Coordinates of C-alpha atoms and ligand atoms in Angstrom, one line a residue:
M1 CA -18.7 -30.2 -7.0
A2 CA -17.2 -33.6 -7.5
D3 CA -16.2 -34.3 -11.1
V4 CA -18.8 -36.9 -11.8
T5 CA -20.5 -37.5 -15.1
R6 CA -23.4 -39.7 -16.2
E7 CA -20.7 -42.1 -17.4
T8 CA -19.2 -42.4 -13.9
L9 CA -22.6 -43.4 -12.5
I10 CA -23.2 -45.9 -15.2
S11 CA -19.8 -47.6 -15.0
T12 CA -19.8 -47.7 -11.2
L13 CA -23.2 -49.4 -11.1
E14 CA -22.0 -51.9 -13.8
E15 CA -18.8 -52.6 -12.0
I16 CA -20.7 -53.2 -8.8
A17 CA -22.9 -55.7 -10.6
L18 CA -19.9 -57.5 -12.0
L19 CA -18.1 -57.7 -8.7
L20 CA -21.2 -59.0 -7.0
E21 CA -21.5 -61.6 -9.7
L22 CA -17.8 -62.6 -9.3
K23 CA -18.5 -63.0 -5.6
G24 CA -21.4 -65.3 -6.5
E25 CA -24.0 -63.1 -5.0
N26 CA -27.8 -63.4 -5.5
P27 CA -28.7 -62.7 -9.1
F28 CA -31.5 -60.4 -8.1
K29 CA -29.2 -58.1 -6.4
T30 CA -26.8 -57.9 -9.4
R31 CA -29.7 -57.4 -11.8
A32 CA -30.9 -54.4 -9.7
Y33 CA -27.5 -52.7 -10.3
R34 CA -27.5 -53.5 -14.1
K35 CA -31.1 -52.3 -14.4
G36 CA -30.1 -49.1 -12.5
A37 CA -27.2 -48.5 -14.9
E38 CA -29.6 -48.8 -17.8
I39 CA -32.1 -46.4 -16.2
V40 CA -29.3 -43.9 -15.6
Q41 CA -28.2 -44.3 -19.2
N42 CA -31.6 -43.6 -20.7
F43 CA -32.8 -41.0 -18.2
D44 CA -34.1 -37.9 -19.9
G45 CA -32.7 -35.0 -17.8
D46 CA -29.6 -34.2 -15.7
I47 CA -29.4 -37.3 -13.5
V48 CA -26.1 -36.3 -12.1
E49 CA -27.4 -33.1 -10.7
L50 CA -30.6 -34.8 -9.4
A51 CA -28.4 -37.4 -7.7
A52 CA -26.1 -34.8 -6.2
K53 CA -29.2 -33.0 -4.7
D54 CA -30.6 -36.3 -3.5
E55 CA -33.7 -35.8 -5.7
L56 CA -34.0 -39.3 -7.3
K57 CA -37.2 -40.3 -5.4
G58 CA -39.9 -41.6 -7.7
I59 CA -37.7 -42.7 -10.5
K60 CA -39.0 -46.2 -11.4
G61 CA -36.4 -48.9 -11.0
I62 CA -34.1 -47.0 -8.7
G63 CA -34.8 -48.2 -5.2
D64 CA -33.8 -46.6 -1.9
A65 CA -30.4 -48.3 -1.6
L66 CA -29.4 -47.3 -5.2
Q67 CA -30.7 -43.7 -4.7
Q68 CA -28.5 -43.3 -1.6
K69 CA -25.5 -44.7 -3.4
L70 CA -25.9 -42.5 -6.4
H71 CA -26.3 -39.5 -4.1
E72 CA -23.1 -40.3 -2.3
L73 CA -21.2 -40.8 -5.6
A74 CA -22.6 -37.7 -7.3
S75 CA -22.1 -35.4 -4.3
T76 CA -18.7 -36.7 -3.1
G77 CA -17.2 -38.4 -6.1
K78 CA -16.7 -41.5 -4.0
L79 CA -18.7 -44.5 -2.9
E80 CA -17.6 -46.3 0.2
Y81 CA -19.6 -49.5 -0.6
F82 CA -17.9 -49.8 -4.0
E83 CA -14.5 -49.2 -2.5
N84 CA -15.0 -51.9 0.1
L85 CA -16.2 -54.3 -2.6
Q86 CA -13.2 -53.5 -4.7
G87 CA -11.0 -54.2 -1.7
E88 CA -12.1 -57.8 -1.8
F89 CA -10.4 -58.5 -5.1
P90 CA -6.8 -58.4 -6.3
P91 CA -6.2 -54.8 -7.5
T92 CA -4.9 -56.0 -10.8
L93 CA -8.3 -57.4 -11.6
F94 CA -9.5 -53.9 -12.4
E95 CA -7.0 -53.6 -15.2
L96 CA -9.2 -55.9 -17.1
F97 CA -12.0 -53.3 -17.1
E98 CA -9.8 -51.0 -19.0
V99 CA -9.1 -53.4 -21.9
Q100 CA -11.3 -52.3 -24.7
G101 CA -13.8 -54.9 -25.9
L102 CA -13.8 -56.8 -22.6
G103 CA -17.3 -56.6 -21.1
P104 CA -18.7 -57.9 -17.8
K105 CA -19.6 -61.3 -19.3
K106 CA -16.2 -62.0 -20.8
I107 CA -14.4 -60.8 -17.6
K108 CA -16.5 -63.2 -15.5
A109 CA -15.9 -66.1 -17.8
L110 CA -12.1 -65.4 -17.8
Y111 CA -12.0 -65.1 -14.0
D112 CA -14.3 -68.0 -13.2
K113 CA -13.0 -70.5 -15.8
L114 CA -9.3 -69.6 -16.0
G115 CA -8.6 -67.6 -12.9
I116 CA -7.5 -64.6 -15.0
D117 CA -7.2 -61.6 -12.6
S118 CA -4.7 -59.3 -14.4
V119 CA -3.7 -58.0 -17.8
A120 CA -0.5 -60.0 -17.5
S121 CA -2.3 -63.3 -16.9
L122 CA -4.7 -62.4 -19.7
K123 CA -1.8 -61.8 -22.1
E124 CA -0.2 -65.1 -21.2
A125 CA -3.5 -67.0 -21.6
C126 CA -4.0 -65.4 -25.1
G127 CA -0.6 -66.6 -26.1
G128 CA -1.1 -70.1 -24.6
G129 CA -4.3 -70.7 -26.6
E130 CA -6.5 -71.5 -23.6
I131 CA -8.8 -68.6 -24.2
S132 CA -9.9 -69.5 -27.7
K133 CA -11.3 -72.8 -26.2
L134 CA -13.7 -70.9 -23.9
S135 CA -17.2 -70.6 -25.4
G136 CA -17.8 -67.1 -26.8
F137 CA -14.1 -66.5 -27.4
G138 CA -13.1 -67.3 -31.0
A139 CA -9.7 -66.6 -32.6
K140 CA -11.0 -63.2 -33.7
T141 CA -11.8 -62.2 -30.1
V142 CA -8.3 -63.3 -28.9
E143 CA -6.8 -61.2 -31.7
K144 CA -8.9 -58.2 -30.6
I145 CA -7.9 -58.6 -26.9
L146 CA -4.2 -58.8 -27.8
A147 CA -4.6 -55.6 -29.9
A148 CA -6.3 -53.9 -27.0
I149 CA -3.6 -54.9 -24.6
E150 CA -1.0 -53.5 -26.9
N151 CA -2.8 -50.2 -27.2
R152 CA -3.0 -50.0 -23.4
E153 CA 0.7 -50.6 -23.1
K154 CA 1.5 -48.0 -25.7
F155 CA -0.5 -45.3 -23.8
A156 CA 0.3 -46.5 -20.3
D157 CA 2.6 -43.7 -19.1
R158 CA 1.2 -40.7 -20.8
F159 CA -1.4 -38.1 -19.8
R160 CA -3.5 -35.7 -21.8
L161 CA -2.6 -32.0 -21.6
G162 CA -6.1 -30.9 -20.7
D163 CA -6.4 -33.5 -17.9
I164 CA -3.2 -32.3 -16.3
A165 CA -3.3 -28.5 -16.9
P166 CA -5.5 -27.4 -14.0
L167 CA -3.4 -29.4 -11.5
A168 CA -0.1 -28.3 -13.1
E169 CA -1.1 -24.6 -12.8
T170 CA -2.1 -25.2 -9.1
L171 CA 1.3 -26.6 -8.3
L172 CA 3.0 -23.9 -10.2
E173 CA 1.1 -21.3 -8.1
R174 CA 2.2 -22.9 -4.9
L175 CA 5.8 -22.6 -6.0
K176 CA 5.4 -19.0 -7.2
E177 CA 3.9 -18.1 -3.8
H178 CA 6.8 -19.4 -1.9
P179 CA 8.7 -16.5 -0.4
K180 CA 12.1 -17.8 -1.4
V181 CA 11.2 -18.3 -5.0
S182 CA 11.9 -15.4 -7.5
R183 CA 10.8 -17.2 -10.7
A184 CA 9.0 -20.4 -11.4
E185 CA 7.9 -22.1 -14.7
I186 CA 6.8 -25.5 -16.0
A187 CA 9.3 -26.4 -18.8
G188 CA 9.2 -29.6 -20.9
S189 CA 6.5 -30.9 -23.1
Y190 CA 3.9 -28.9 -21.1
R191 CA 5.4 -25.6 -22.0
R192 CA 5.7 -26.8 -25.6
S193 CA 2.0 -27.6 -25.5
K194 CA 2.3 -31.2 -26.6
E195 CA -1.1 -32.9 -26.7
T196 CA 0.0 -35.7 -24.3
L197 CA 2.8 -35.6 -21.7
H198 CA 4.9 -38.1 -19.9
D199 CA 5.8 -35.9 -16.9
L200 CA 5.9 -32.3 -15.7
D201 CA 9.2 -30.4 -15.4
F202 CA 9.0 -27.7 -12.8
L203 CA 11.8 -25.1 -12.4
V204 CA 12.4 -22.5 -9.7
A205 CA 15.0 -19.8 -9.2
T206 CA 16.0 -19.6 -5.6
K207 CA 18.8 -19.1 -3.2
E208 CA 17.5 -21.9 -1.0
A209 CA 17.4 -24.9 -3.3
A210 CA 17.3 -27.5 -0.6
E211 CA 14.4 -25.8 1.2
L212 CA 12.5 -25.7 -2.0
T213 CA 13.0 -29.4 -2.9
K214 CA 11.8 -30.3 0.6
F215 CA 8.8 -28.0 0.2
F216 CA 7.9 -29.6 -3.1
S217 CA 8.1 -33.1 -1.7
E218 CA 5.7 -32.2 1.1
L219 CA 3.0 -30.6 -1.0
A220 CA -0.5 -32.0 -0.1
E221 CA -0.9 -33.4 -3.7
V222 CA 2.1 -35.7 -3.4
H223 CA 1.4 -39.3 -3.4
E224 CA 4.9 -40.7 -3.3
V225 CA 8.4 -39.2 -3.2
I226 CA 10.5 -40.9 -5.8
V227 CA 13.7 -39.2 -5.0
C228 CA 14.5 -35.9 -3.2
G229 CA 17.9 -34.2 -3.1
D230 CA 19.3 -30.7 -2.5
T231 CA 18.6 -29.4 -6.0
K232 CA 16.4 -32.0 -7.6
C233 CA 13.2 -33.7 -6.5
S234 CA 10.9 -36.2 -8.2
I235 CA 7.4 -36.9 -6.9
R236 CA 4.4 -38.9 -8.1
L237 CA 0.8 -37.6 -7.8
E238 CA -2.2 -39.6 -6.9
N239 CA -3.1 -40.0 -10.6
G240 CA 0.4 -41.5 -11.4
L241 CA 1.9 -38.4 -13.0
Q242 CA 5.5 -37.8 -12.2
C243 CA 6.6 -34.2 -11.5
D244 CA 10.3 -33.2 -11.4
L245 CA 11.5 -30.1 -9.7
R246 CA 14.9 -28.5 -10.4
A247 CA 16.0 -25.6 -8.1
V248 CA 18.6 -23.3 -9.7
S249 CA 20.1 -19.9 -9.1
N250 CA 18.6 -16.8 -10.6
E251 CA 21.5 -16.5 -13.1
H252 CA 21.2 -20.0 -14.3
F253 CA 17.4 -19.9 -14.6
P254 CA 17.1 -18.7 -18.2
F255 CA 19.5 -21.4 -19.4
A256 CA 17.8 -24.1 -17.4
L257 CA 14.4 -22.9 -18.7
Q258 CA 15.6 -23.0 -22.3
Y259 CA 17.3 -26.4 -21.8
F260 CA 14.5 -28.2 -20.0
T261 CA 11.8 -26.8 -22.3
G262 CA 13.4 -28.8 -25.1
S263 CA 12.6 -30.4 -27.4
K264 CA 15.8 -32.3 -27.4
E265 CA 15.9 -31.9 -31.2
H266 CA 15.5 -28.2 -31.0
N267 CA 18.3 -27.9 -28.4
V268 CA 20.7 -30.0 -30.5
E269 CA 20.3 -27.6 -33.4
L270 CA 20.6 -24.6 -31.1
R271 CA 23.8 -25.8 -29.5
S272 CA 25.4 -26.5 -32.8
R273 CA 24.6 -23.0 -33.9
A274 CA 26.2 -21.6 -30.7
L275 CA 29.3 -23.7 -31.4
K276 CA 29.6 -22.0 -34.8
Q277 CA 29.9 -18.7 -32.9
G278 CA 32.5 -20.1 -30.6
L279 CA 30.0 -20.5 -27.7
S280 CA 29.2 -23.5 -25.8
L281 CA 25.6 -23.6 -24.5
N282 CA 24.4 -25.9 -21.7
E283 CA 21.7 -25.8 -18.9
Y284 CA 23.7 -23.4 -16.8
D285 CA 25.3 -20.8 -19.0
F286 CA 27.3 -19.9 -22.1
T287 CA 31.1 -20.6 -22.1
G288 CA 33.8 -19.9 -24.6
E289 CA 37.0 -18.1 -25.5
G290 CA 35.6 -14.7 -26.7
E291 CA 33.1 -12.3 -25.2
I292 CA 30.3 -14.0 -23.3
P293 CA 26.9 -12.5 -23.9
E294 CA 24.8 -11.2 -21.0
V295 CA 21.7 -13.2 -20.3
Q296 CA 18.9 -12.2 -18.0
E297 CA 15.9 -13.8 -19.8
E298 CA 15.4 -16.7 -22.0
R299 CA 15.0 -14.5 -25.0
D300 CA 18.5 -13.1 -24.5
I301 CA 19.9 -16.6 -25.4
Y302 CA 18.2 -16.5 -28.8
R303 CA 19.2 -12.9 -29.3
A304 CA 22.9 -13.8 -28.5
L305 CA 22.7 -16.4 -31.3
G306 CA 21.3 -13.8 -33.7
M307 CA 17.8 -15.3 -33.8
D308 CA 14.3 -14.1 -33.0
F309 CA 12.7 -15.5 -29.9
V310 CA 11.2 -18.9 -30.6
P311 CA 7.8 -19.4 -28.9
P312 CA 8.0 -22.6 -26.9
E313 CA 5.2 -24.3 -28.8
L314 CA 7.3 -24.2 -32.0
R315 CA 10.5 -25.8 -30.5
E316 CA 10.3 -29.1 -32.3
N317 CA 12.9 -28.6 -34.9
R318 CA 10.4 -28.4 -37.7
G319 CA 11.7 -25.3 -39.4
E320 CA 11.5 -22.8 -36.5
I321 CA 15.3 -22.4 -36.2
E322 CA 15.6 -21.4 -39.8
A323 CA 12.6 -19.0 -39.5
A324 CA 14.0 -17.5 -36.4
D325 CA 17.2 -16.8 -38.3
E326 CA 15.5 -15.2 -41.2
G327 CA 13.1 -13.2 -39.1
T328 CA 10.1 -15.1 -40.6
L329 CA 8.6 -16.7 -37.5
P330 CA 4.8 -16.4 -37.6
K331 CA 2.9 -14.1 -35.3
L332 CA 0.9 -16.7 -33.5
V333 CA -2.8 -16.6 -32.7
A334 CA -3.7 -15.9 -29.0
L335 CA -6.7 -16.7 -26.8
D336 CA -7.8 -13.1 -26.7
H337 CA -8.0 -12.9 -30.5
L338 CA -11.0 -15.2 -30.4
R339 CA -14.3 -13.4 -31.0
G340 CA -16.7 -16.4 -31.1
T341 CA -16.9 -20.1 -31.6
F342 CA -18.7 -22.7 -33.6
H343 CA -19.6 -26.4 -32.8
N344 CA -21.4 -26.5 -29.4
H345 CA -24.2 -28.7 -28.1
T346 CA -27.3 -28.1 -26.0
T347 CA -29.8 -30.2 -24.1
A348 CA -31.6 -30.6 -27.5
S349 CA -29.1 -33.4 -28.2
D350 CA -26.4 -34.6 -25.7
G351 CA -25.4 -31.3 -24.1
K352 CA -25.9 -30.6 -20.4
H353 CA -27.1 -27.0 -20.7
T354 CA -29.8 -25.2 -22.6
L355 CA -29.5 -22.8 -25.5
K356 CA -30.0 -19.9 -23.2
E357 CA -27.4 -21.1 -20.7
M358 CA -24.9 -21.7 -23.4
A359 CA -25.4 -18.3 -24.8
E360 CA -25.0 -16.7 -21.4
A361 CA -21.8 -18.6 -20.8
A362 CA -20.4 -17.5 -24.2
Q363 CA -21.1 -13.9 -23.2
D364 CA -19.4 -14.4 -19.9
H365 CA -16.4 -15.6 -21.9
G366 CA -16.4 -12.3 -23.7
L367 CA -17.4 -13.9 -27.0
S368 CA -19.6 -12.0 -29.5
Y369 CA -21.1 -15.1 -31.2
L370 CA -21.8 -18.7 -30.4
G371 CA -22.5 -21.4 -33.0
I372 CA -24.9 -24.1 -31.9
S373 CA -24.6 -27.4 -33.7
D374 CA -26.4 -30.2 -32.1
H375 CA -26.2 -33.8 -33.4
S376 CA -28.3 -35.0 -36.3
K377 CA -30.7 -37.9 -36.2
A378 CA -28.3 -40.6 -37.4
S379 CA -26.5 -40.1 -34.0
F380 CA -29.4 -41.5 -32.2
Q381 CA -27.2 -42.5 -29.2
A382 CA -26.6 -38.8 -28.7
N383 CA -30.3 -37.9 -29.1
G384 CA -29.7 -36.4 -32.5
L385 CA -32.3 -34.0 -33.9
D386 CA -34.6 -34.8 -36.8
E387 CA -35.6 -32.2 -39.4
D388 CA -38.6 -31.0 -37.3
R389 CA -36.7 -30.6 -34.1
L390 CA -33.8 -28.9 -36.0
L391 CA -36.1 -26.3 -37.6
A392 CA -37.8 -25.7 -34.3
Q393 CA -34.4 -25.0 -32.8
V394 CA -33.6 -22.6 -35.7
E395 CA -36.7 -20.7 -34.7
A396 CA -35.8 -20.8 -31.0
V397 CA -32.5 -19.3 -31.9
Q398 CA -34.1 -16.5 -33.8
V399 CA -36.4 -15.7 -30.9
L400 CA -33.5 -15.7 -28.4
N401 CA -31.4 -13.6 -30.7
E402 CA -34.1 -10.9 -30.5
T403 CA -33.3 -10.6 -26.8
F404 CA -29.6 -9.8 -27.3
D405 CA -28.1 -6.4 -28.0
D406 CA -26.2 -5.9 -31.3
D407 CA -23.0 -7.3 -29.8
F408 CA -24.0 -10.9 -29.4
T409 CA -25.6 -13.5 -31.7
I410 CA -26.2 -17.2 -31.8
F411 CA -25.6 -18.9 -35.2
A412 CA -28.0 -21.8 -35.8
G413 CA -26.2 -24.8 -37.2
S414 CA -26.0 -28.5 -37.0
E415 CA -23.3 -31.1 -36.5
V416 CA -24.6 -33.2 -39.3
D417 CA -23.5 -36.8 -39.6
I418 CA -21.5 -37.8 -42.7
L419 CA -23.2 -41.0 -43.6
R420 CA -21.2 -44.1 -44.8
D421 CA -21.4 -43.1 -48.4
G422 CA -20.5 -39.4 -47.9
S423 CA -24.0 -38.2 -48.2
L424 CA -25.3 -36.1 -45.3
D425 CA -28.0 -36.8 -42.7
F426 CA -30.0 -33.8 -43.8
D427 CA -30.9 -32.8 -47.4
D428 CA -29.8 -29.5 -48.9
E429 CA -33.2 -28.0 -48.5
V430 CA -32.9 -28.3 -44.7
L431 CA -29.2 -27.4 -44.5
G432 CA -29.9 -24.3 -46.6
Q433 CA -32.0 -22.9 -43.7
L434 CA -29.0 -22.9 -41.3
D435 CA -26.4 -20.3 -40.7
Y436 CA -23.6 -22.8 -41.0
C437 CA -23.0 -26.5 -40.7
V438 CA -20.3 -28.8 -39.2
A439 CA -20.1 -32.2 -40.9
S440 CA -18.6 -35.1 -38.9
V441 CA -18.1 -38.8 -39.0
H442 CA -19.6 -40.6 -36.1
N443 CA -19.9 -44.2 -37.3
A444 CA -18.5 -46.8 -39.7
F445 CA -14.9 -46.0 -38.6
T446 CA -13.5 -49.1 -40.2
L447 CA -13.7 -48.1 -43.8
S448 CA -10.5 -48.4 -45.9
E449 CA -8.5 -45.2 -46.2
A450 CA -9.6 -44.7 -49.8
E451 CA -13.3 -45.1 -48.9
M452 CA -13.1 -42.9 -45.8
T453 CA -11.2 -40.1 -47.7
K454 CA -13.8 -40.3 -50.5
R455 CA -16.6 -40.1 -48.0
I456 CA -15.3 -37.0 -46.3
I457 CA -14.4 -35.3 -49.6
R458 CA -17.9 -35.9 -50.9
A459 CA -19.2 -34.0 -47.8
M460 CA -16.7 -31.2 -48.3
E461 CA -18.0 -30.7 -51.8
N462 CA -21.4 -29.8 -50.5
E463 CA -22.1 -26.1 -50.7
H464 CA -23.7 -26.1 -47.2
V465 CA -20.9 -27.8 -45.3
T466 CA -19.0 -24.9 -43.7
M467 CA -16.5 -27.1 -41.8
I468 CA -15.5 -30.6 -41.1
G469 CA -15.6 -31.7 -37.4
H470 CA -12.9 -33.7 -35.6
L471 CA -11.3 -34.8 -38.8
T472 CA -9.7 -38.1 -37.8
G473 CA -12.0 -39.2 -34.9
R474 CA -9.0 -39.9 -32.7
L475 CA -9.5 -40.1 -28.9
L476 CA -6.1 -39.4 -27.4
L477 CA -4.6 -42.3 -25.4
R478 CA -7.8 -44.3 -26.2
R479 CA -8.6 -44.6 -29.9
D480 CA -6.3 -44.2 -32.9
P481 CA -7.5 -42.0 -35.7
Y482 CA -9.5 -43.8 -38.4
A483 CA -7.7 -44.3 -41.7
V484 CA -8.0 -41.1 -43.8
N485 CA -5.6 -39.5 -46.2
V486 CA -5.1 -36.1 -44.5
E487 CA -3.1 -34.6 -47.4
K488 CA -5.9 -35.2 -49.8
I489 CA -8.4 -33.8 -47.3
I490 CA -6.3 -30.6 -47.0
D491 CA -6.1 -30.2 -50.7
C492 CA -9.8 -30.6 -51.0
A493 CA -10.5 -28.2 -48.2
A494 CA -8.4 -25.6 -49.9
E495 CA -10.1 -26.1 -53.2
T496 CA -13.7 -26.2 -51.9
R497 CA -13.0 -23.5 -49.2
T498 CA -14.2 -25.8 -46.5
I499 CA -12.9 -25.1 -43.0
I500 CA -11.2 -27.9 -41.0
E501 CA -12.0 -27.5 -37.4
L502 CA -9.5 -27.6 -34.6
N503 CA -11.5 -29.5 -32.0
C504 CA -10.4 -28.3 -28.6
N505 CA -11.8 -31.1 -26.5
P506 CA -8.7 -32.3 -24.6
R507 CA -9.6 -35.9 -25.6
R508 CA -9.5 -35.0 -29.3
L509 CA -7.3 -32.0 -30.2
D510 CA -8.1 -33.0 -33.8
M511 CA -6.8 -32.3 -36.5
D512 CA -3.4 -33.0 -35.2
W513 CA -1.0 -30.0 -34.8
R514 CA 1.6 -31.6 -37.1
W515 CA -0.7 -30.9 -40.2
W516 CA -1.7 -27.3 -39.6
H517 CA 1.4 -25.6 -41.0
R518 CA 1.0 -27.4 -44.3
A519 CA -2.8 -26.7 -44.3
R520 CA -2.3 -23.0 -43.6
D521 CA 0.2 -22.7 -46.4
K522 CA -2.3 -24.1 -48.8
G523 CA -4.8 -21.4 -47.7
V524 CA -7.0 -23.7 -45.5
M525 CA -8.7 -21.9 -42.6
T526 CA -9.5 -23.4 -39.2
S527 CA -12.2 -22.8 -36.6
I528 CA -11.1 -23.3 -33.0
N529 CA -14.1 -25.2 -31.6
P530 CA -14.6 -26.4 -28.1
D531 CA -17.3 -29.0 -29.0
A532 CA -18.7 -27.9 -25.7
H533 CA -21.3 -30.2 -24.2
A534 CA -21.7 -28.0 -21.1
T535 CA -21.1 -24.3 -20.3
E536 CA -17.8 -24.9 -18.5
Q537 CA -16.4 -26.7 -21.5
L538 CA -16.0 -23.3 -23.3
Q539 CA -12.8 -23.2 -21.4
F540 CA -11.5 -25.9 -23.8
L541 CA -10.8 -23.0 -26.2
A542 CA -7.6 -22.4 -24.3
Y543 CA -6.2 -25.8 -25.2
G544 CA -7.3 -25.3 -28.8
V545 CA -5.4 -22.1 -29.0
R546 CA -2.3 -23.7 -27.5
L547 CA -2.4 -26.4 -30.2
A548 CA -3.1 -23.9 -33.0
R549 CA 0.0 -22.0 -31.9
K550 CA 1.9 -25.3 -32.0
G551 CA 0.6 -25.7 -35.6
W552 CA 2.1 -22.3 -36.6
L553 CA -1.4 -20.7 -37.0
R554 CA -1.8 -17.0 -37.0
R555 CA -4.8 -14.9 -36.2
E556 CA -5.7 -14.6 -39.9
D557 CA -5.8 -18.4 -40.3
V558 CA -8.6 -18.8 -37.7
V559 CA -12.1 -17.9 -38.8
N560 CA -13.5 -17.4 -35.3
C561 CA -11.0 -14.5 -34.8
K562 CA -13.3 -12.5 -37.2
S563 CA -15.5 -9.9 -35.6
L564 CA -19.3 -10.5 -35.5
E565 CA -19.7 -8.2 -38.4
E566 CA -17.0 -9.8 -40.4
I567 CA -18.1 -13.3 -39.8
R568 CA -21.7 -12.5 -40.7
A569 CA -20.6 -11.1 -44.1
W570 CA -18.3 -14.1 -44.5
L571 CA -20.9 -16.7 -43.9
A572 CA -23.2 -14.9 -46.3
L573 CA -20.7 -15.4 -49.2
P574 CA -21.0 -18.4 -51.4
K575 CA -18.5 -21.0 -50.3
S576 CA -16.3 -20.5 -53.4
A577 CA -15.9 -16.8 -52.6
R578 CA -14.8 -17.3 -49.0
Ligands
DGT601 P1 7.8 -35.8 -22.1 O1 8.1 -37.1 -22.6 O2 6.3 -35.4 -22.4 O3 8.1 -35.6 -20.7 O4 8.6 -34.7 -23.0 P2 9.7 -33.7 -22.4 O5 10.2 -33.0 -23.6 O6 9.2 -32.9 -21.3 O7 10.9 -34.6 -22.0 P3 11.7 -34.8 -20.6 O8 10.8 -34.5 -19.4 O9 12.4 -36.1 -20.6 O10 12.8 -33.7 -20.6 C1 12.5 -32.3 -20.6 C2 13.4 -31.6 -21.5 O11 14.8 -31.7 -21.0 C3 13.5 -32.1 -22.9 O12 12.5 -31.6 -23.7 C4 14.9 -31.7 -23.3 C5 15.7 -31.7 -22.1 N1 16.5 -33.0 -22.0 C6 16.2 -34.0 -21.2 N2 17.1 -35.0 -21.4 C7 17.9 -34.6 -22.3 C8 19.1 -35.1 -23.0 O13 19.5 -36.3 -22.7 N3 19.7 -34.4 -23.9 C9 19.2 -33.1 -24.3 N4 19.8 -32.4 -25.2 N5 18.1 -32.6 -23.7 C10 17.5 -33.3 -22.7
CA602 CA1 8.5 -33.7 -19.3
CA603 CA1 11.1 -34.9 -16.9
ZN604 ZN1 -19.0 -34.9 -33.1

């Protein structure tokens, strides 16, 4: 299946409308596309699936031409008509669509009145003062546009871990399958599980380095070869991601792996420790006056320096070197420690699959429990549930639970909105009927830090709030976190025994890994939650675990590592006793 979402359909139709408008086409035609986008947006049901199966007939407002286009897009992921239309404009024009806050109307005005057709020309016009003279563009708008451009530049050359991982693993497999390769790994920030990456650093052990760099440069996924020599090769993929390959001998491999895994800061520390022992460490080997330690695996390097093996995720020079010395590195949580998960959505709010489908998928993942937490009514754009629908869902969960054996249960919950003043979207009487509850901020992001912190703390003080969802609201490479004092939140979480979730959606990975070590030391627990809006998104758990490890978390710090029996007993306790 092509990777098409409802959003893809909507934005494509809207962009077609805009391009037709820029071309000066008949307004009826452009209106048909806008209307179509609106209908897709508000359609009650899985419109992507219907379009893919070519079953859109009879939907009011979507005529034959639109049906056929939506079908092509949903089933193939591409639309020829749209691509041809795009071809009639300078490619830089489409950059404007990515600038936050620039809608179709504004883009048209900029293009028609000022001939702006790229972010560069937009930036210049902002500085030159022409824009604020256009009607509808005040000084405030110009300020916002400039901020959006800055944001875009800041994020331009980075990629999200979860967006890259499937492709990265495919390429790694290709290398591993090559008959002349004895070992292959991805080093760099990918191996350290950073939430965003600049490039991928592949490494192979081989006797035929030149053959391997050539092989790499000719992979089907390669869009452009940046440089290709006998031992090194850099390519670019279709999505713009750069991939470096280094081919080394089997003896050098552990050293190269250690070196190119980084981080630079970790390596600087490690080298200075080696020097104290009279050893010089580089990407090929140890050298020195005295006896040279034998190294077959990466862990032998650490052993030679009198240290425990440091898991790659921890190599950020944030205390891991000292801990490896003292033998106090944490035993990190692993994916197969998870027994269940909380915070998942169904078709009742904005999810793609039903309660039953989600439950089956969770069982397929080997989980013993699944927490359902659909949105609450204040999140009307996500079809949030009111009290009646929520309580009906609680009953539906009870009925469905009857059909499972003793080894699987759904927990009925809610992702309840934390309102502007810190009160919750449901009252205690309703929340008290749930098994648990995730409380999240979904609006009023622009409060001051003090107000936002107070707002979330008020929610945590509620006996029924089991955990806080996506604490800072960040969207990686898109939206900065809202202002909130995380230290105070951590202290309050410890005091009120409120869990802070680790949201595994690759766009969020929130709370940030840099805070977890501190939180854990204060006794705060986490729940690794996929925030799944579809069955396949339960796979996000793997990213959550990677980031939890990066945050020094152990099995005992993660509440959804508890067995079904344990978690039942735990949820039954009053919050203060947890
Ligand atoms: P990024 O920006 O997401 O690609 O992050 P990394 O850590 O993957 O950085 P990258 O690809 O530039 O380099 C991979 C590793 O190679 C890096 O973590 C440490 C090592 N390395 C690269 N350049 C240097 C350097 O100039 N000095 C040292 N000590 N190490 C380096
Ligand atoms: Ca890298
Ligand atoms: Ca690199
Ligand atoms: Zn949410």
